[in-house]
Amino acid sequence: MSTNNFVHDACYQDPGIKKYQGNAFIEALPPIMSTAQIKTGLTGKVDFDPKDIFIDANRRIHIIANLLNDFFQPISNHLQLESKISIMIRQGYVGRNPDNGALNSHMQNGYERIQSGDLNSFRFTNVKSTALSMALIGNSGCGKTSTLNRILATYPQAIYHEKTNITQIVYLKLDCPSNGSTKSLCHHFFTAIDKILGTNYETKYALKRHGVETLLTLMSQIANVHAVGVLVIDEIQHLSLSGGIDKMLNFFVTLVNVIGLPVILIGTPKARPIFESDFRSARRGAGFGALFWEPMKNLPSKENPRTGKLSKSEWVAFTDKLWGYQWLQKNDTPLSDELRECWYDLSQGVLDIVVKIFVLSQLRAIVLKTERLTINILTQVYEDELKPVHPMLDALRSNDPERIVEFSDLCMPDIDKQLLTLSQKIEHELNNEDSLDNIYHGNQNAKRLHQLLVAMDCNSDLIKPLVNKAFELHPTMTMQQLMPIILEWYNEPKEKIIKSPTPVIKKQNWNTLPSDDMRFMHSESDKGPYSVYEQLKLKGMIFSSDSWLEYVG
């Protein structure tokens, strides 16, 4: 029994396909998943509790930030990639079956290559490769790496077969070194194997003065010894264009065609010329097709001809799902077509940017006390927080292929710094003399009750004395019991309970008022694309004489 966290003991089951039966490497894999199972397996688990909407702002920003890691909504590209990887792993093992001698033949050929120093040497000529290769190309932020990691995570990384004393590595993922060095990639391979199995290949081979050819030969043999199911090379655009590229691509071809190891190469559009430099190179990356992932398209929903029901486009379905994960206290505003269009224009459908705009906009809405998402807030976040990727997004808007390639691998902005800044702003608010902590003397239940009442459109200034009075008169009551008492006081004529003058809301605070308040619309018109009149018209609050005349005429 294995004690390594990466290694699982083999548990065999019938794969249900005749070609895969009688092959321990395939029978030890998880069952082939249906489309519904793939969606369930890949969908991110977001812990959403509506009660968290009313907790302190400082804690809410941490919950909201978790969306960056937790939210994942599978789309058609993801399902297609999972299907291809599932086939590649299993097909690759068909030609390396440990139960019919095929694996031993591959290993004997590998030993011959080490002895001769020639990757094309062999001892047994009847060894057949069933491996496939694939290239995945897409802009930074389109979800290549995160999707691949989620798909690979549905498999155990390594499986121990007690009968044959073989530890099978189902998948191995490497990042191409930033210097594009073939030797560095070999070092990364040995290090990755050591991390999974606790071996010492790095010390034994990588740290010795072996040449690149010897390292590549050793690398191919170790891949066979440990029955690597698929080798994934990410950031392939880093391959050096000054000599190393051709040697490395030839090696990948050898891994697939001779060693029998499936290979997936992943990169940005800058890697596309690597595979298109000549006809042979183009074929190298297309053994099982080359997937070119473009940003999500902003397509309208269409009616399903079979059912007659409206079928949401991927963009609409994706944004509808994401829109539901809001921890804002005035988030009852539906996702309008205008806001969705703005969201797309700012993000250009790049999934990472779509989610980051959504997260950062919520954080800004909390800081500004607007507590809802608006076109203004999304635009401000784009202008202030996402400047590093403006060139890439401008290139996508231009539809110019050369500009898109030029800016395709810009680093996605990290929001750690923004989180720290926002936390400090919120902390400053909490320490302000007018903060709820000071007003309610640290009574957390009073704060929560205040926030619940504000979410019900009660005036924040009017309910402060009522909440204090309720806790003073009824200290043993629960919040559920106090709520109707305070609402009853709140709905009484104001002169009976509050002698102070009606509070005046300063213009700079109009953004905190309800969405249908004219003052809120005025605050939006100052910086946004729509005037007060246009906002009223979008909300259907302007009487159209033309429509009326057409109706009555």
XYZ file of C-alpha atoms in Angstrom:
553
model
C 0.000 0.000 0.000
C 1.327 3.416 -0.935
C 1.880 6.118 1.688
C 2.561 8.839 -0.907
C -0.233 11.434 -1.185
C 0.154 11.525 -4.980
C -0.025 7.734 -5.412
C -3.231 5.683 -5.166
C -3.488 1.901 -5.032
C -4.954 0.423 -8.213
C -8.643 -0.450 -8.201
C -9.615 -2.211 -11.427
C -12.975 -2.013 -13.217
C -14.280 -2.937 -16.637
C -13.886 0.130 -18.917
C -16.811 -1.073 -21.050
C -14.874 -0.923 -24.327
C -13.400 -4.124 -25.773
C -10.169 -2.471 -26.929
C -9.511 -1.188 -23.412
C -10.269 -4.464 -21.599
C -7.388 -6.551 -20.299
C -5.156 -3.484 -19.888
C -4.348 -2.751 -16.236
C -3.315 0.841 -16.972
C -6.763 1.615 -18.456
C -8.814 -0.513 -16.059
C -7.292 1.377 -13.098
C -8.510 4.731 -14.444
C -11.817 6.329 -13.359
C -14.830 5.424 -15.557
C -15.372 7.410 -18.749
C -17.670 10.304 -17.809
C -20.922 11.332 -19.452
C -21.489 14.969 -20.454
C -23.547 15.558 -17.306
C -20.809 14.035 -15.126
C -18.145 16.167 -16.834
C -20.155 19.338 -16.118
C -20.610 18.327 -12.493
C -16.951 17.390 -12.111
C -15.640 20.638 -13.589
C -18.121 23.131 -12.088
C -16.577 25.213 -9.329
C -18.038 24.940 -5.828
C -18.951 28.439 -4.606
C -19.945 28.629 -0.940
C -22.755 31.176 -1.127
C -24.739 31.942 2.036
C -27.194 34.888 1.686
C -26.663 35.689 5.372
C -23.082 36.693 4.549
C -24.450 39.705 2.662
C -25.047 41.395 6.008
C -21.686 40.777 7.690
C -18.916 43.382 8.011
C -17.538 44.850 4.796
C -14.016 43.765 5.705
C -15.028 40.109 5.820
C -17.221 40.374 2.742
C -14.308 41.418 0.539
C -12.500 38.190 1.443
C -15.567 36.097 0.609
C -15.998 37.911 -2.713
C -12.306 37.454 -3.583
C -12.735 33.658 -3.232
C -14.758 33.747 -6.470
C -11.485 34.106 -8.397
C -10.545 30.542 -7.425
C -13.921 28.937 -6.749
C -16.057 30.014 -9.709
C -15.800 27.834 -12.808
C -18.639 27.361 -15.273
C -17.963 24.701 -17.968
C -18.629 25.780 -21.551
C -18.460 23.835 -24.830
C -14.677 24.350 -25.207
C -14.081 22.752 -21.816
C -16.257 19.722 -22.593
C -14.478 19.213 -25.919
C -11.057 19.372 -24.246
C -12.055 16.850 -21.564
C -13.268 14.415 -24.209
C -10.004 14.686 -26.169
C -7.822 14.213 -23.072
C -9.897 11.197 -21.997
C -9.325 9.568 -25.399
C -5.629 10.522 -25.565
C -4.771 8.963 -22.198
C -6.591 5.697 -22.886
C -5.484 5.362 -26.526
C -1.887 5.979 -25.505
C -2.045 3.040 -23.080
C -3.442 0.674 -25.729
C 0.035 0.401 -27.285
C 1.770 0.103 -23.880
C -0.279 -2.696 -22.342
C 1.631 -4.224 -19.382
C -0.406 -7.443 -19.676
C 0.526 -8.437 -23.256
C 4.233 -7.542 -23.352
C 3.866 -4.254 -25.242
C 5.189 -2.197 -22.327
C 8.243 -4.469 -21.939
C 8.992 -4.090 -25.639
C 8.870 -0.300 -25.298
C 11.185 -0.470 -22.277
C 13.664 -2.733 -24.078
C 13.706 -0.307 -26.999
C 14.327 2.485 -24.505
C 17.296 0.643 -23.060
C 18.679 0.265 -26.589
C 18.365 4.042 -27.118
C 20.258 4.788 -23.898
C 23.058 2.440 -24.940
C 23.341 3.861 -28.437
C 22.513 7.494 -27.642
C 20.107 7.544 -30.600
C 16.432 8.307 -29.983
C 15.451 6.414 -33.129
C 17.161 3.144 -32.180
C 15.040 0.071 -31.415
C 15.425 -3.612 -30.567
C 11.870 -4.740 -31.373
C 10.445 -3.563 -34.694
C 6.863 -4.694 -34.049
C 6.195 -2.114 -31.314
C 3.296 0.081 -32.348
C 2.516 3.548 -31.019
C -1.136 4.401 -30.405
C -0.363 7.824 -28.953
C -1.837 11.101 -30.184
C -0.679 14.697 -29.897
C -2.612 17.927 -29.633
C -1.965 21.675 -29.522
C -4.125 24.126 -27.537
C -3.690 27.790 -28.467
C -5.441 30.753 -26.859
C -4.917 34.236 -25.439
C -3.828 34.718 -21.853
C -6.835 34.635 -19.565
C -9.042 32.457 -21.788
C -8.870 29.593 -19.263
C -6.465 27.137 -20.938
C -4.394 26.300 -17.862
C -7.197 26.469 -15.280
C -9.454 24.252 -17.409
C -6.692 21.737 -18.017
C -5.866 21.590 -14.301
C -9.511 20.916 -13.447
C -9.743 18.156 -16.071
C -6.534 16.475 -14.926
C -7.719 16.707 -11.305
C -10.533 14.255 -12.171
C -7.801 11.582 -12.481
C -5.465 10.236 -9.801
C -1.996 11.538 -10.657
C -0.252 8.225 -9.929
C -1.499 4.632 -9.441
C 0.451 1.759 -7.848
C -0.015 -1.721 -9.368
C 0.991 -4.283 -6.750
C 0.982 -7.258 -9.140
C 3.591 -5.764 -11.485
C 5.193 -3.386 -8.940
C 4.708 -0.504 -11.383
C 3.736 3.016 -10.389
C 1.765 4.476 -13.270
C 1.842 8.292 -13.645
C -1.446 9.193 -15.326
C -0.447 12.750 -16.247
C 2.588 14.989 -15.962
C 2.336 18.737 -16.512
C 5.383 20.956 -17.064
C 5.823 24.650 -17.777
C 8.182 25.412 -20.645
C 11.123 27.364 -19.153
C 10.962 31.112 -19.780
C 14.390 30.903 -21.459
C 13.104 28.243 -23.888
C 15.988 25.926 -22.994
C 15.644 22.252 -23.900
C 17.996 21.283 -21.077
C 15.957 23.254 -18.535
C 12.792 21.451 -19.670
C 14.509 18.106 -19.078
C 15.462 19.266 -15.568
C 11.826 20.259 -14.925
C 10.743 16.770 -16.023
C 13.052 14.964 -13.579
C 12.072 17.319 -10.743
C 8.364 16.745 -11.386
C 8.794 12.944 -11.339
C 10.748 13.171 -8.068
C 8.004 15.273 -6.485
C 5.327 12.693 -7.336
C 7.234 9.496 -6.549
C 9.928 10.594 -4.082
C 12.668 9.405 -6.456
C 16.036 11.088 -7.028
C 16.178 11.390 -10.832
C 17.189 15.055 -10.643
C 20.315 14.202 -8.645
C 20.992 11.048 -10.642
C 20.643 12.560 -14.125
C 19.854 16.285 -14.288
C 22.718 17.453 -12.078
C 25.304 15.362 -13.955
C 27.108 16.757 -16.976
C 24.958 14.984 -19.518
C 24.348 16.528 -22.924
C 20.867 17.392 -24.148
C 20.638 14.281 -26.352
C 21.414 12.004 -23.399
C 18.918 13.813 -21.152
C 16.190 13.494 -23.779
C 16.881 9.767 -24.116
C 16.763 9.278 -20.326
C 13.595 11.364 -20.144
C 11.834 9.170 -22.732
C 12.846 5.962 -20.932
C 11.644 7.227 -17.525
C 8.337 8.176 -19.153
C 7.981 4.529 -20.214
C 9.186 3.039 -16.917
C 6.498 4.966 -15.060
C 3.866 4.635 -17.819
C 3.156 8.363 -18.128
C -0.344 8.682 -19.595
C -0.011 12.148 -21.085
C 2.728 14.794 -21.005
C 1.440 18.387 -20.952
C 3.822 21.230 -21.834
C 2.397 24.669 -20.982
C 3.663 28.093 -22.144
C 5.123 26.542 -25.301
C 5.578 30.038 -26.792
C 8.740 30.295 -24.665
C 10.549 27.830 -26.924
C 13.703 29.485 -28.172
C 13.571 30.599 -31.807
C 17.342 30.367 -32.140
C 18.009 26.656 -32.550
C 16.282 24.917 -29.641
C 12.848 24.912 -31.164
C 13.423 22.353 -33.909
C 15.259 19.927 -31.619
C 12.504 20.100 -29.028
C 9.685 19.685 -31.556
C 11.489 16.683 -33.071
C 11.719 15.225 -29.570
C 7.989 15.678 -29.010
C 7.314 13.885 -32.307
C 9.565 11.034 -31.166
C 7.729 10.788 -27.847
C 4.427 10.363 -29.687
C 5.420 8.277 -32.713
C 8.233 6.129 -31.261
C 7.937 6.102 -27.468
C 4.122 6.013 -27.566
C 3.583 8.890 -25.121
C 0.689 11.337 -25.831
C 1.762 14.999 -25.737
C -0.316 18.178 -25.337
C 1.324 21.512 -26.150
C -0.310 24.679 -24.783
C 0.507 28.280 -25.623
C -0.666 31.716 -26.675
C -1.090 32.791 -30.327
C 2.651 33.597 -30.283
C 3.188 29.814 -30.355
C 1.116 29.372 -33.489
C 4.045 30.118 -35.864
C 5.969 27.303 -34.156
C 3.530 24.796 -35.651
C 3.017 26.607 -38.943
C 6.672 27.242 -39.853
C 6.529 24.393 -42.358
C 4.166 21.568 -43.338
C 5.878 18.946 -41.162
C 5.787 21.188 -38.113
C 2.095 21.886 -38.651
C 1.411 18.141 -38.723
C 3.392 17.633 -35.513
C 0.908 19.584 -33.431
C -2.179 18.219 -35.156
C -2.098 14.495 -34.376
C -5.455 14.880 -32.628
C -6.281 18.349 -33.821
C -5.235 21.824 -32.807
C -7.730 23.675 -30.639
C -7.753 27.455 -31.007
C -9.608 29.005 -28.099
C -10.942 32.455 -28.815
C -12.603 34.721 -26.242
C -16.285 34.033 -25.644
C -18.534 35.599 -28.288
C -21.288 38.028 -27.365
C -24.096 36.223 -29.134
C -27.808 36.717 -28.450
C -29.974 33.937 -27.073
C -31.921 32.004 -29.725
C -35.148 30.077 -29.791
C -34.746 26.307 -29.832
C -36.636 25.119 -32.957
C -37.506 21.771 -31.342
C -38.844 23.019 -28.004
C -39.794 26.583 -28.905
C -38.052 27.763 -25.740
C -35.373 30.436 -25.602
C -31.919 28.843 -25.494
C -29.349 31.058 -23.785
C -26.075 31.777 -25.550
C -22.902 30.847 -23.652
C -22.209 34.498 -22.845
C -25.691 35.062 -21.426
C -25.657 31.777 -19.451
C -22.157 32.427 -18.099
C -22.881 35.994 -16.953
C -26.293 35.044 -15.518
C -24.635 32.364 -13.399
C -21.868 34.694 -12.216
C -24.311 37.539 -11.514
C -25.972 35.410 -8.829
C -22.832 35.435 -6.664
C -23.137 38.912 -5.174
C -22.547 39.890 -1.555
C -23.904 43.422 -1.974
C -26.748 44.734 0.155
C -28.646 46.374 -2.731
C -28.078 43.630 -5.289
C -31.735 43.225 -6.230
C -31.117 44.933 -9.582
C -31.432 42.425 -12.471
C -28.641 42.130 -15.019
C -29.777 44.536 -17.731
C -28.862 44.228 -21.403
C -27.022 47.572 -21.174
C -24.842 46.426 -18.267
C -24.183 43.066 -19.940
C -23.106 44.857 -23.138
C -20.782 47.116 -21.129
C -19.358 44.082 -19.309
C -18.585 42.404 -22.618
C -17.061 45.501 -24.186
C -14.716 45.942 -21.228
C -13.699 42.262 -20.986
C -13.980 41.248 -24.666
C -15.176 37.847 -23.433
C -11.783 36.905 -21.913
C -12.995 34.688 -19.064
C -10.360 35.722 -16.535
C -11.112 39.407 -17.165
C -14.881 38.803 -17.013
C -14.572 37.352 -13.503
C -12.014 39.902 -12.286
C -14.164 42.848 -13.392
C -17.104 41.292 -11.537
C -15.098 40.706 -8.339
C -13.339 44.085 -8.298
C -16.595 45.889 -9.074
C -18.243 44.327 -6.028
C -15.315 45.403 -3.865
C -15.513 48.943 -5.199
C -19.290 49.040 -4.668
C -18.685 48.224 -0.992
C -16.041 50.920 -0.590
C -18.234 53.538 -2.296
C -21.259 52.366 -0.253
C -23.209 52.044 -3.495
C -23.769 48.351 -2.648
C -24.836 47.472 -6.200
C -23.183 47.020 -9.596
C -23.595 49.765 -12.178
C -22.097 50.612 -15.553
C -20.157 53.421 -13.874
C -18.519 51.086 -11.375
C -17.572 48.488 -14.010
C -16.057 51.213 -16.186
C -14.096 52.739 -13.282
C -12.681 49.333 -12.336
C -11.596 48.726 -15.931
C -9.898 52.122 -16.176
C -8.200 52.015 -12.765
C -7.436 48.346 -12.067
C -6.930 46.648 -15.445
C -4.512 49.004 -17.194
C -1.872 46.248 -17.714
C -4.182 44.385 -20.101
C -5.633 47.381 -21.979
C -3.299 46.768 -24.972
C -4.485 43.155 -25.300
C -8.160 44.100 -24.983
C -7.730 46.989 -27.452
C -6.141 44.511 -29.873
C -9.141 42.165 -29.508
C -11.529 45.054 -30.174
C -9.596 45.898 -33.350
C -9.943 42.337 -34.755
C -6.422 42.809 -36.175
C -4.690 39.367 -36.100
C -1.187 40.879 -35.951
C -2.052 43.107 -32.979
C -3.779 40.199 -31.217
C -0.653 38.030 -31.534
C 1.577 40.897 -30.375
C -0.286 41.356 -27.082
C -1.638 37.815 -26.608
C 0.541 36.802 -23.650
C 0.247 39.808 -21.336
C 0.154 38.809 -17.662
C -3.275 38.939 -16.090
C -3.383 41.550 -13.291
C -3.130 40.192 -9.756
C -5.701 41.657 -7.388
C -3.804 41.073 -4.129
C -2.684 44.698 -4.069
C -6.206 45.948 -4.756
C -7.551 43.748 -1.946
C -5.054 45.245 0.491
C -5.944 48.806 -0.560
C -9.669 48.152 -0.262
C -9.245 46.487 3.136
C -7.413 49.557 4.388
C -10.161 51.876 3.097
C -12.842 49.788 4.766
C -10.833 49.584 7.986
C -10.636 53.375 7.961
C -14.419 53.529 7.581
C -14.896 51.150 10.496
C -12.701 53.317 12.695
C -14.622 56.445 11.754
C -16.648 57.962 14.548
C -19.855 57.462 12.548
C -19.235 53.751 11.965
C -21.802 51.176 13.092
C -19.278 49.752 15.559
C -19.187 53.061 17.399
C -22.917 53.738 17.122
C -23.853 50.321 18.544
C -20.857 50.039 20.893
C -19.600 46.848 19.278
C -22.968 45.034 19.456
C -22.679 42.680 16.477
C -26.366 41.689 16.565
C -27.360 45.354 16.439
C -25.082 45.872 13.411
C -26.540 42.867 11.600
C -30.078 44.009 12.352
C -29.234 47.490 11.062
C -27.854 46.038 7.815
C -30.896 43.796 7.347
C -33.209 46.795 7.740
C -31.167 48.875 5.305
C -31.399 46.007 2.798
C -35.185 46.296 3.197
C -34.912 49.943 2.051
C -35.197 51.458 5.514
C -33.424 54.801 5.925
C -30.092 54.164 7.643
C -30.148 57.385 9.690
C -33.748 56.867 10.861
C -33.253 53.315 12.106
C -30.111 53.972 14.192
C -31.996 55.319 17.235
C -34.695 52.677 16.781
C -32.232 49.789 16.882
C -30.525 51.238 19.974
C -33.921 51.739 21.644
C -34.994 48.162 20.834
C -31.905 46.591 22.382
C -32.184 48.887 25.387
C -35.857 48.005 26.068
C -35.678 44.326 25.109
C -32.123 43.088 25.792
C -33.116 39.409 25.920
C -35.047 39.291 22.642
C -33.632 37.726 19.483
C -33.145 39.645 16.222
C -36.131 37.826 14.739
C -38.293 39.100 17.618
C -36.904 42.648 17.455
C -37.381 43.059 13.710
C -41.218 43.547 13.713
C -41.012 45.894 16.724
C -38.531 48.185 14.969
C -40.508 48.083 11.714
C -43.655 49.057 13.606
C -41.846 52.057 15.126
C -40.333 52.923 11.759
C -43.730 52.998 10.042
C -45.337 55.222 12.700
C -45.565 58.985 11.972
C -42.027 60.196 12.355
C -42.862 63.115 14.659
C -44.009 60.703 17.372
C -40.702 58.927 17.665
C -38.037 61.197 16.248
C -37.843 64.897 16.992
C -34.685 65.554 15.031
C -35.067 67.149 11.593
C -35.221 64.992 8.493
C -31.626 64.109 7.614
C -30.190 65.815 4.561
C -28.267 63.462 2.259
C -25.300 65.215 0.742
C -24.834 65.064 -3.008
C -21.630 62.995 -2.722
C -23.701 60.306 -0.956
C -26.492 60.109 -3.522
C -24.857 56.967 -4.934
C -25.949 55.107 -1.771
C -29.677 55.736 -2.362
C -32.086 53.168 -3.910
C -31.771 52.551 -7.652
C -35.145 54.147 -8.446
C -34.311 57.353 -6.548
C -33.880 60.320 -8.902
C -30.861 61.454 -6.903
C -29.163 58.088 -7.447
C -29.798 58.368 -11.201
C -28.321 61.860 -11.126
C -25.161 60.517 -9.442
C -24.865 57.877 -12.175
C -25.303 60.425 -14.961
C -22.345 62.515 -13.729
C -19.785 59.899 -14.803
C -21.771 57.362 -16.787
C -22.863 57.123 -20.421
C -26.553 57.738 -19.713
C -28.286 60.975 -18.733
C -31.068 60.995 -16.121
C -33.621 61.105 -18.941
C -32.020 58.105 -20.680
C -31.950 56.135 -17.420
C -35.635 56.859 -16.821
C -36.394 55.807 -20.385
C -34.491 52.515 -19.972
C -36.498 51.821 -16.810
C -39.761 52.453 -18.703
C -40.558 55.516 -16.585
C -40.924 57.984 -19.499
C -44.315 58.232 -21.161
C -44.027 57.679 -24.910
C -46.664 59.700 -26.726
C -45.730 58.085 -30.043
C -46.368 54.583 -28.655
C -49.628 55.727 -27.090
C -50.884 57.323 -30.313
C -49.951 54.201 -32.258
C -51.841 52.080 -29.717
C -55.045 54.161 -29.682
C -54.938 55.003 -33.383
